[in-house]
mmCIF file of C-alpha atoms and ligand atoms in Angstrom:
data_model
loop_
_atom_site.group_PDB
_atom_site.id
_atom_site.type_symbol
_atom_site.label_atom_id
_atom_site.label_comp_id
_atom_site.label_asym_id
_atom_site.label_seq_id
_atom_site.Cartn_x
_atom_site.Cartn_y
_atom_site.Cartn_z
ATOM 1 C CA MET A 156 99.894 130.324 81.914
ATOM 2 C CA SER A 157 99.234 127.579 79.397
ATOM 3 C CA THR A 158 97.990 124.302 80.875
ATOM 4 C CA SER A 159 99.975 122.479 78.147
ATOM 5 C CA LEU A 160 103.034 123.017 80.368
ATOM 6 C CA PHE A 161 101.524 120.413 82.696
ATOM 7 C CA ASN A 162 100.389 117.996 79.983
ATOM 8 C CA LEU A 163 102.034 114.577 80.324
ATOM 9 C CA ALA A 164 100.650 113.005 77.138
ATOM 10 C CA GLY A 165 103.254 110.729 75.530
ATOM 11 C CA LYS A 166 105.214 110.321 78.782
ATOM 12 C CA ARG A 167 105.642 107.034 80.633
ATOM 13 C CA ALA A 168 105.824 107.100 84.423
ATOM 14 C CA LEU A 169 106.921 104.452 86.915
ATOM 15 C CA VAL A 170 105.594 104.960 90.465
ATOM 16 C CA THR A 171 107.086 102.596 93.040
ATOM 17 C CA GLY A 172 104.752 101.321 95.758
ATOM 18 C CA SER A 173 101.664 102.284 93.783
ATOM 19 C CA SER A 174 99.290 99.450 94.657
ATOM 20 C CA GLN A 175 97.706 101.587 97.409
ATOM 21 C CA GLY A 176 97.966 104.820 99.412
ATOM 22 C CA ILE A 177 99.970 107.819 98.217
ATOM 23 C CA GLY A 178 101.598 105.925 95.328
ATOM 24 C CA PHE A 179 98.228 104.893 93.952
ATOM 25 C CA ALA A 180 96.857 108.450 94.269
ATOM 26 C CA LEU A 181 99.916 109.878 92.471
ATOM 27 C CA ALA A 182 99.674 107.226 89.744
ATOM 28 C CA LYS A 183 96.031 108.108 89.187
ATOM 29 C CA GLY A 184 96.887 111.826 89.080
ATOM 30 C CA LEU A 185 99.624 111.238 86.497
ATOM 31 C CA VAL A 186 97.182 109.207 84.349
ATOM 32 C CA ASP A 187 94.675 112.070 84.576
ATOM 33 C CA ALA A 188 97.440 114.424 83.343
ATOM 34 C CA GLY A 189 97.976 112.183 80.286
ATOM 35 C CA ALA A 190 100.838 109.881 81.307
ATOM 36 C CA GLU A 191 101.011 106.162 80.681
ATOM 37 C CA LEU A 192 101.518 104.421 84.018
ATOM 38 C CA ILE A 193 103.726 101.574 85.155
ATOM 39 C CA LEU A 194 102.650 100.427 88.611
ATOM 40 C CA ASN A 195 104.954 98.740 91.122
ATOM 41 C CA GLY A 196 104.634 96.732 94.316
ATOM 42 C CA ARG A 197 105.416 93.226 95.570
ATOM 43 C CA ASP A 198 101.911 91.746 95.420
ATOM 44 C CA GLU A 199 100.593 90.697 91.975
ATOM 45 C CA ALA A 200 96.948 90.586 93.062
ATOM 46 C CA LYS A 201 97.015 94.077 94.623
ATOM 47 C CA LEU A 202 98.756 95.431 91.510
ATOM 48 C CA ALA A 203 96.195 93.859 89.172
ATOM 49 C CA LYS A 204 93.361 95.464 91.147
ATOM 50 C CA ALA A 205 95.096 98.872 91.190
ATOM 51 C CA SER A 206 95.876 98.813 87.472
ATOM 52 C CA GLU A 207 92.300 97.923 86.623
ATOM 53 C CA ALA A 208 91.097 100.848 88.762
ATOM 54 C CA ILE A 209 93.180 103.456 86.914
ATOM 55 C CA GLY A 210 93.603 101.843 83.504
ATOM 56 C CA ALA A 211 97.367 101.354 83.854
ATOM 57 C CA ARG A 212 98.733 99.177 81.089
ATOM 58 C CA GLN A 213 101.821 97.830 82.798
ATOM 59 C CA CYS A 214 102.998 96.585 86.185
ATOM 60 C CA LEU A 215 106.469 95.824 87.446
ATOM 61 C CA CYS A 216 106.049 93.416 90.337
ATOM 62 C CA LEU A 217 109.390 93.889 92.025
ATOM 63 C CA ASP A 218 110.932 94.338 95.475
ATOM 64 C CA VAL A 219 112.675 97.717 95.210
ATOM 65 C CA THR A 220 115.113 96.835 98.002
ATOM 66 C CA ASP A 221 116.830 94.265 95.743
ATOM 67 C CA HIS A 222 119.533 96.201 93.869
ATOM 68 C CA LYS A 223 120.457 93.422 91.434
ATOM 69 C CA ALA A 224 116.875 92.551 90.548
ATOM 70 C CA VAL A 225 115.934 96.230 90.140
ATOM 71 C CA ARG A 226 118.832 96.848 87.734
ATOM 72 C CA SER A 227 118.137 93.799 85.552
ATOM 73 C CA GLU A 228 114.333 94.215 85.569
ATOM 74 C CA ILE A 229 114.501 97.916 84.675
ATOM 75 C CA ASP A 230 117.027 97.266 81.878
ATOM 76 C CA ALA A 231 114.879 94.450 80.462
ATOM 77 C CA PHE A 232 111.682 96.487 80.846
ATOM 78 C CA GLU A 233 113.123 99.495 78.981
ATOM 79 C CA ASP A 234 114.417 97.224 76.200
ATOM 80 C CA ARG A 235 111.055 95.511 75.881
ATOM 81 C CA THR A 236 108.593 98.375 76.271
ATOM 82 C CA GLY A 237 110.399 101.705 75.814
ATOM 83 C CA PRO A 238 111.593 104.621 77.936
ATOM 84 C CA ILE A 239 110.622 105.513 81.489
ATOM 85 C CA ASP A 240 110.388 109.332 81.339
ATOM 86 C CA ILE A 241 109.181 109.938 84.905
ATOM 87 C CA LEU A 242 110.135 108.030 88.060
ATOM 88 C CA VAL A 243 108.354 108.542 91.369
ATOM 89 C CA ASN A 244 110.258 106.830 94.197
ATOM 90 C CA ASN A 245 107.374 106.392 96.614
ATOM 91 C CA ALA A 246 107.664 102.895 98.175
ATOM 92 C CA GLY A 247 108.228 103.196 101.898
ATOM 93 C CA MET A 248 107.434 101.733 105.292
ATOM 94 C CA GLN A 249 107.036 102.724 108.924
ATOM 95 C CA HIS A 250 107.933 100.925 112.159
ATOM 96 C CA ARG A 251 107.210 102.759 115.388
ATOM 97 C CA GLY A 252 108.924 102.205 118.730
ATOM 98 C CA PRO A 253 111.194 103.855 121.297
ATOM 99 C CA LEU A 254 114.701 104.309 119.923
ATOM 100 C CA GLU A 255 116.343 102.668 122.959
ATOM 101 C CA ASN A 256 114.543 99.383 122.196
ATOM 102 C CA PHE A 257 114.287 99.656 118.426
ATOM 103 C CA PRO A 258 115.029 96.230 116.854
ATOM 104 C CA PRO A 259 118.127 96.377 114.634
ATOM 105 C CA GLU A 260 116.483 94.173 112.000
ATOM 106 C CA ALA A 261 113.570 96.666 111.748
ATOM 107 C CA PHE A 262 116.121 99.487 111.402
ATOM 108 C CA GLU A 263 117.874 97.661 108.543
ATOM 109 C CA ARG A 264 114.574 96.889 106.812
ATOM 110 C CA MET A 265 113.583 100.557 107.043
ATOM 111 C CA LEU A 266 116.916 101.708 105.577
ATOM 112 C CA ALA A 267 116.483 99.243 102.713
ATOM 113 C CA THR A 268 112.865 100.145 102.010
ATOM 114 C CA ASN A 269 112.955 103.917 102.477
ATOM 115 C CA ILE A 270 116.403 104.937 101.238
ATOM 116 C CA SER A 271 118.262 102.092 99.468
ATOM 117 C CA SER A 272 115.219 101.705 97.202
ATOM 118 C CA VAL A 273 115.571 105.336 96.086
ATOM 119 C CA PHE A 274 119.217 104.659 95.208
ATOM 120 C CA ASN A 275 118.397 101.322 93.523
ATOM 121 C CA VAL A 276 115.528 102.436 91.297
ATOM 122 C CA GLY A 277 116.891 105.975 90.852
ATOM 123 C CA GLN A 278 120.229 104.690 89.586
ATOM 124 C CA ALA A 279 118.715 101.983 87.348
ATOM 125 C CA VAL A 280 116.273 104.399 85.680
ATOM 126 C CA ALA A 281 118.629 107.409 85.565
ATOM 127 C CA ARG A 282 121.229 105.475 83.530
ATOM 128 C CA HIS A 283 118.704 105.344 80.670
ATOM 129 C CA MET A 284 117.506 108.929 81.248
ATOM 130 C CA ILE A 285 121.116 110.146 81.091
ATOM 131 C CA ASP A 286 121.567 108.400 77.708
ATOM 132 C CA ARG A 287 118.455 110.227 76.443
ATOM 133 C CA GLY A 288 119.409 113.585 78.023
ATOM 134 C CA ALA A 289 116.048 113.980 79.782
ATOM 135 C CA GLY A 290 114.098 112.642 82.736
ATOM 136 C CA LYS A 291 112.126 113.488 85.858
ATOM 137 C CA ILE A 292 112.764 111.889 89.236
ATOM 138 C CA ILE A 293 110.467 112.662 92.159
ATOM 139 C CA ASN A 294 111.329 111.169 95.549
ATOM 140 C CA ILE A 295 108.723 110.975 98.295
ATOM 141 C CA ALA A 296 110.223 112.367 101.491
ATOM 142 C CA SER A 297 108.092 113.414 104.493
ATOM 143 C CA VAL A 298 107.384 116.213 106.929
ATOM 144 C CA ASN A 299 109.732 114.079 109.091
ATOM 145 C CA THR A 300 112.525 115.084 106.699
ATOM 146 C CA ALA A 301 112.556 118.325 108.684
ATOM 147 C CA LEU A 302 111.001 117.371 112.033
ATOM 148 C CA ALA A 303 111.233 114.404 114.396
ATOM 149 C CA ARG A 304 108.511 112.954 116.611
ATOM 150 C CA PRO A 305 108.780 110.500 119.488
ATOM 151 C CA GLY A 306 108.973 106.838 118.417
ATOM 152 C CA ILE A 307 109.969 107.326 114.780
ATOM 153 C CA ALA A 308 113.669 108.255 114.916
ATOM 154 C CA PRO A 309 114.740 105.663 112.290
ATOM 155 C CA TYR A 310 111.979 106.776 109.903
ATOM 156 C CA THR A 311 113.060 110.399 110.417
ATOM 157 C CA ALA A 312 116.642 109.422 109.590
ATOM 158 C CA THR A 313 115.610 107.725 106.342
ATOM 159 C CA LYS A 314 113.456 110.645 105.226
ATOM 160 C CA GLY A 315 116.262 113.128 105.951
ATOM 161 C CA ALA A 316 118.432 110.922 103.750
ATOM 162 C CA VAL A 317 115.823 110.929 100.963
ATOM 163 C CA ALA A 318 115.976 114.736 100.848
ATOM 164 C CA ASN A 319 119.779 114.754 100.740
ATOM 165 C CA LEU A 320 119.933 111.987 98.122
ATOM 166 C CA THR A 321 117.543 114.113 96.062
ATOM 167 C CA LYS A 322 119.972 117.041 96.277
ATOM 168 C CA GLY A 323 122.818 114.694 95.325
ATOM 169 C CA MET A 324 120.891 113.352 92.331
ATOM 170 C CA ALA A 325 120.212 116.904 91.146
ATOM 171 C CA THR A 326 123.846 117.852 91.624
ATOM 172 C CA ASP A 327 125.154 114.856 89.655
ATOM 173 C CA TRP A 328 122.453 114.577 87.014
ATOM 174 C CA ALA A 329 121.104 118.081 86.220
ATOM 175 C CA ARG A 330 123.927 118.467 83.688
ATOM 176 C CA TYR A 331 122.446 115.524 81.757
ATOM 177 C CA GLY A 332 119.021 117.147 81.488
ATOM 178 C CA LEU A 333 117.390 115.420 84.472
ATOM 179 C CA GLN A 334 115.276 117.183 87.101
ATOM 180 C CA CYS A 335 115.358 115.461 90.497
ATOM 181 C CA ASN A 336 113.129 116.799 93.261
ATOM 182 C CA ALA A 337 111.251 115.592 96.333
ATOM 183 C CA ILE A 338 107.759 115.973 97.721
ATOM 184 C CA ALA A 339 107.484 116.010 101.520
ATOM 185 C CA PRO A 340 103.924 115.124 102.550
ATOM 186 C CA GLY A 341 102.493 115.983 105.953
ATOM 187 C CA TYR A 342 99.940 113.631 107.525
ATOM 188 C CA PHE A 343 97.685 111.738 105.082
ATOM 189 C CA ASP A 344 95.169 108.969 105.754
ATOM 190 C CA THR A 345 96.683 105.796 104.200
ATOM 191 C CA PRO A 346 97.157 102.170 105.357
ATOM 192 C CA LEU A 347 100.659 103.146 106.583
ATOM 193 C CA ASN A 348 99.037 105.589 109.018
ATOM 194 C CA ALA A 349 95.975 103.487 109.960
ATOM 195 C CA ALA A 350 97.053 103.214 113.617
ATOM 196 C CA LEU A 351 97.383 106.997 113.851
ATOM 197 C CA VAL A 352 94.150 107.783 112.019
ATOM 198 C CA ASN A 353 92.271 105.447 114.371
ATOM 199 C CA ASP A 354 93.821 107.012 117.480
ATOM 200 C CA PRO A 355 91.621 109.995 118.478
ATOM 201 C CA VAL A 356 94.389 111.563 120.578
ATOM 202 C CA PHE A 357 96.858 111.468 117.667
ATOM 203 C CA SER A 358 94.252 112.586 115.170
ATOM 204 C CA ASP A 359 93.404 115.597 117.390
ATOM 205 C CA TRP A 360 97.118 116.365 117.639
ATOM 206 C CA VAL A 361 97.453 116.379 113.820
ATOM 207 C CA GLN A 362 94.497 118.702 113.455
ATOM 208 C CA ASN A 363 95.703 121.098 116.157
ATOM 209 C CA ARG A 364 99.353 121.047 115.058
ATOM 210 C CA THR A 365 98.631 121.610 111.355
ATOM 211 C CA PRO A 366 97.901 125.261 110.450
ATOM 212 C CA ALA A 367 95.342 123.979 107.890
ATOM 213 C CA GLY A 368 93.543 122.309 110.832
ATOM 214 C CA ARG A 369 93.111 118.858 109.261
ATOM 215 C CA TRP A 370 94.721 115.751 107.763
ATOM 216 C CA GLY A 371 95.769 116.000 104.104
ATOM 217 C CA ARG A 372 93.612 114.543 101.335
ATOM 218 C CA LEU A 373 95.485 112.264 98.944
ATOM 219 C CA GLU A 374 94.397 114.215 95.869
ATOM 220 C CA GLU A 375 96.121 117.270 97.367
ATOM 221 C CA LEU A 376 99.509 115.681 96.564
ATOM 222 C CA VAL A 377 98.765 115.361 92.854
ATOM 223 C CA GLY A 378 99.382 118.984 91.797
ATOM 224 C CA ALA A 379 102.911 118.964 93.206
ATOM 225 C CA CYS A 380 103.662 115.664 91.464
ATOM 226 C CA VAL A 381 102.312 116.757 88.075
ATOM 227 C CA PHE A 382 104.259 120.031 88.369
ATOM 228 C CA LEU A 383 107.536 118.220 89.101
ATOM 229 C CA ALA A 384 106.848 115.612 86.376
ATOM 230 C CA SER A 385 106.075 118.175 83.672
ATOM 231 C CA ASP A 386 107.679 120.880 81.531
ATOM 232 C CA ALA A 387 106.457 123.403 84.121
ATOM 233 C CA SER A 388 109.521 122.548 86.243
ATOM 234 C CA THR A 389 112.428 122.295 83.781
ATOM 235 C CA TYR A 390 114.652 124.604 85.913
ATOM 236 C CA VAL A 391 113.575 123.245 89.313
ATOM 237 C CA ASN A 392 116.242 120.880 90.626
ATOM 238 C CA GLY A 393 117.103 119.513 94.074
ATOM 239 C CA HIS A 394 114.030 121.077 95.651
ATOM 240 C CA VAL A 395 112.026 119.584 98.541
ATOM 241 C CA LEU A 396 108.404 120.655 98.170
ATOM 242 C CA TYR A 397 106.461 120.387 101.443
ATOM 243 C CA VAL A 398 102.774 119.554 101.024
ATOM 244 C CA ASP A 399 101.835 119.585 104.694
ATOM 245 C CA GLY A 400 99.156 122.178 105.385
ATOM 246 C CA GLY A 401 101.873 124.458 106.783
ATOM 247 C CA MET A 402 103.055 122.045 109.504
ATOM 248 C CA SER A 403 106.782 122.428 108.789
ATOM 249 C CA ALA A 404 106.430 126.217 108.662
ATOM 250 C CA SER A 405 105.219 126.601 112.231
ATOM 251 C CA ILE A 406 105.992 125.558 115.814
HETATM 252 P P1 NDP B 576 101.370 102.480 102.253
HETATM 253 O O1 NDP B 576 101.878 101.540 103.296
HETATM 254 O O2 NDP B 576 99.907 102.752 102.190
HETATM 255 O O3 NDP B 576 101.850 101.967 100.795
HETATM 256 C C1 NDP B 576 103.163 101.553 100.593
HETATM 257 C C2 NDP B 576 103.292 101.017 99.176
HETATM 258 O O4 NDP B 576 104.650 100.635 98.953
HETATM 259 C C3 NDP B 576 102.444 99.785 98.909
HETATM 260 O O5 NDP B 576 101.954 99.831 97.592
HETATM 261 C C4 NDP B 576 103.439 98.636 99.077
HETATM 262 O O6 NDP B 576 102.981 97.520 98.331
HETATM 263 C C5 NDP B 576 104.706 99.272 98.505
HETATM 264 N N1 NDP B 576 105.961 98.698 98.982
HETATM 265 C C6 NDP B 576 106.399 98.618 100.256
HETATM 266 N N2 NDP B 576 107.610 98.029 100.290
HETATM 267 C C7 NDP B 576 107.950 97.757 99.002
HETATM 268 C C8 NDP B 576 109.078 97.147 98.393
HETATM 269 N N3 NDP B 576 110.111 96.701 99.126
HETATM 270 N N4 NDP B 576 109.107 97.015 97.049
HETATM 271 C C9 NDP B 576 108.070 97.460 96.294
HETATM 272 N N5 NDP B 576 106.967 98.038 96.823
HETATM 273 C C10 NDP B 576 106.914 98.174 98.160
HETATM 274 O O7 NDP B 576 102.199 103.827 102.449
HETATM 275 P P2 NDP B 576 101.815 105.363 102.132
HETATM 276 O O8 NDP B 576 101.054 105.444 100.863
HETATM 277 O O9 NDP B 576 101.270 105.986 103.354
HETATM 278 O O10 NDP B 576 103.267 105.968 101.933
HETATM 279 C C11 NDP B 576 103.887 106.074 100.662
HETATM 280 C C12 NDP B 576 105.143 106.901 100.816
HETATM 281 O O11 NDP B 576 104.797 108.192 101.331
HETATM 282 C C13 NDP B 576 106.159 106.313 101.775
HETATM 283 O O12 NDP B 576 107.470 106.559 101.292
HETATM 284 C C14 NDP B 576 105.911 107.095 103.055
HETATM 285 O O13 NDP B 576 107.039 107.133 103.884
HETATM 286 C C15 NDP B 576 105.566 108.459 102.492
HETATM 287 N N6 NDP B 576 104.819 109.334 103.382
HETATM 288 C C16 NDP B 576 103.547 108.984 103.812
HETATM 289 C C17 NDP B 576 102.841 109.864 104.609
HETATM 290 C C18 NDP B 576 101.439 109.589 105.048
HETATM 291 O O14 NDP B 576 100.861 110.454 105.733
HETATM 292 N N7 NDP B 576 100.825 108.473 104.689
HETATM 293 C C19 NDP B 576 103.413 111.149 105.038
HETATM 294 C C20 NDP B 576 104.738 111.400 104.523
HETATM 295 C C21 NDP B 576 105.396 110.522 103.726
HETATM 296 P P3 NDP B 576 103.322 95.972 98.743
HETATM 297 O O15 NDP B 576 103.352 95.930 100.250
HETATM 298 O O16 NDP B 576 102.199 95.194 98.148
HETATM 299 O O17 NDP B 576 104.648 95.691 98.118
#
């Protein structure tokens, strides 16, 4: 198969939450595949450091939970700089705690960060993609889309919703030439998971529970992202691609 199917030269990609962790790794992978990157996060200094590290030309410093700001910033950004061809909705958060005592304000913040953001940025960017009759949207779900674990029920709920919103996006927007899919990562070592990585009992559990026998490496998410961002996936729509070392395939 020709590697040109995966070539992203001439494409512009926005990755939300790309100042660190999975978003940064995906942004770097998309740059390596030829795309021009637009980084996003809420912290200017972190974004400047990340863009220097991967040679990204543009940053959108923006809180993706703010629907009004997202709409106006994306519209202005497209007018000023040109089309966003690829959107990766990656920004997300975690808050762990027993469901019976889970603070309602943390629940609301998680809904806003993990699922409303996908609606906000997805809708704002898709309106322009629909006008152009082409576009790629990749939402970052989780192995918790399919499976719960003690202490993360609200997170599990949001990631289930990300998968279903992905299917809804595909159902509404495939007819306009968009492909909307999700990647569901297993356990990866990022700042979001620092408490788990540093807990030997949890880390042993991950290694024993994952058929691959180890945590994921960030670069192992890149192939799935490039595939879903490229011409290699023009008839793939509404799919949730698990990149989890086989965790969701086994009990
Ligand atoms: P990190 O906490 O390491 O990074 C989160 C990123 O999102 C940061 O760049 C942060 O920047 C940004 N961010 C958070 N809130 C907002 C906001 N409201 N507006 C804009 N940017 C925001 O997380 P990970 O890299 O670990 O996770 C990334 C995604 O992958 C999440 O959706 C997560 O649920 C998912 N995931 C992670 C797994 C893992 O093993 N790590 C496994 C499965 C899924 P800043 O705070 O500066 O704004």
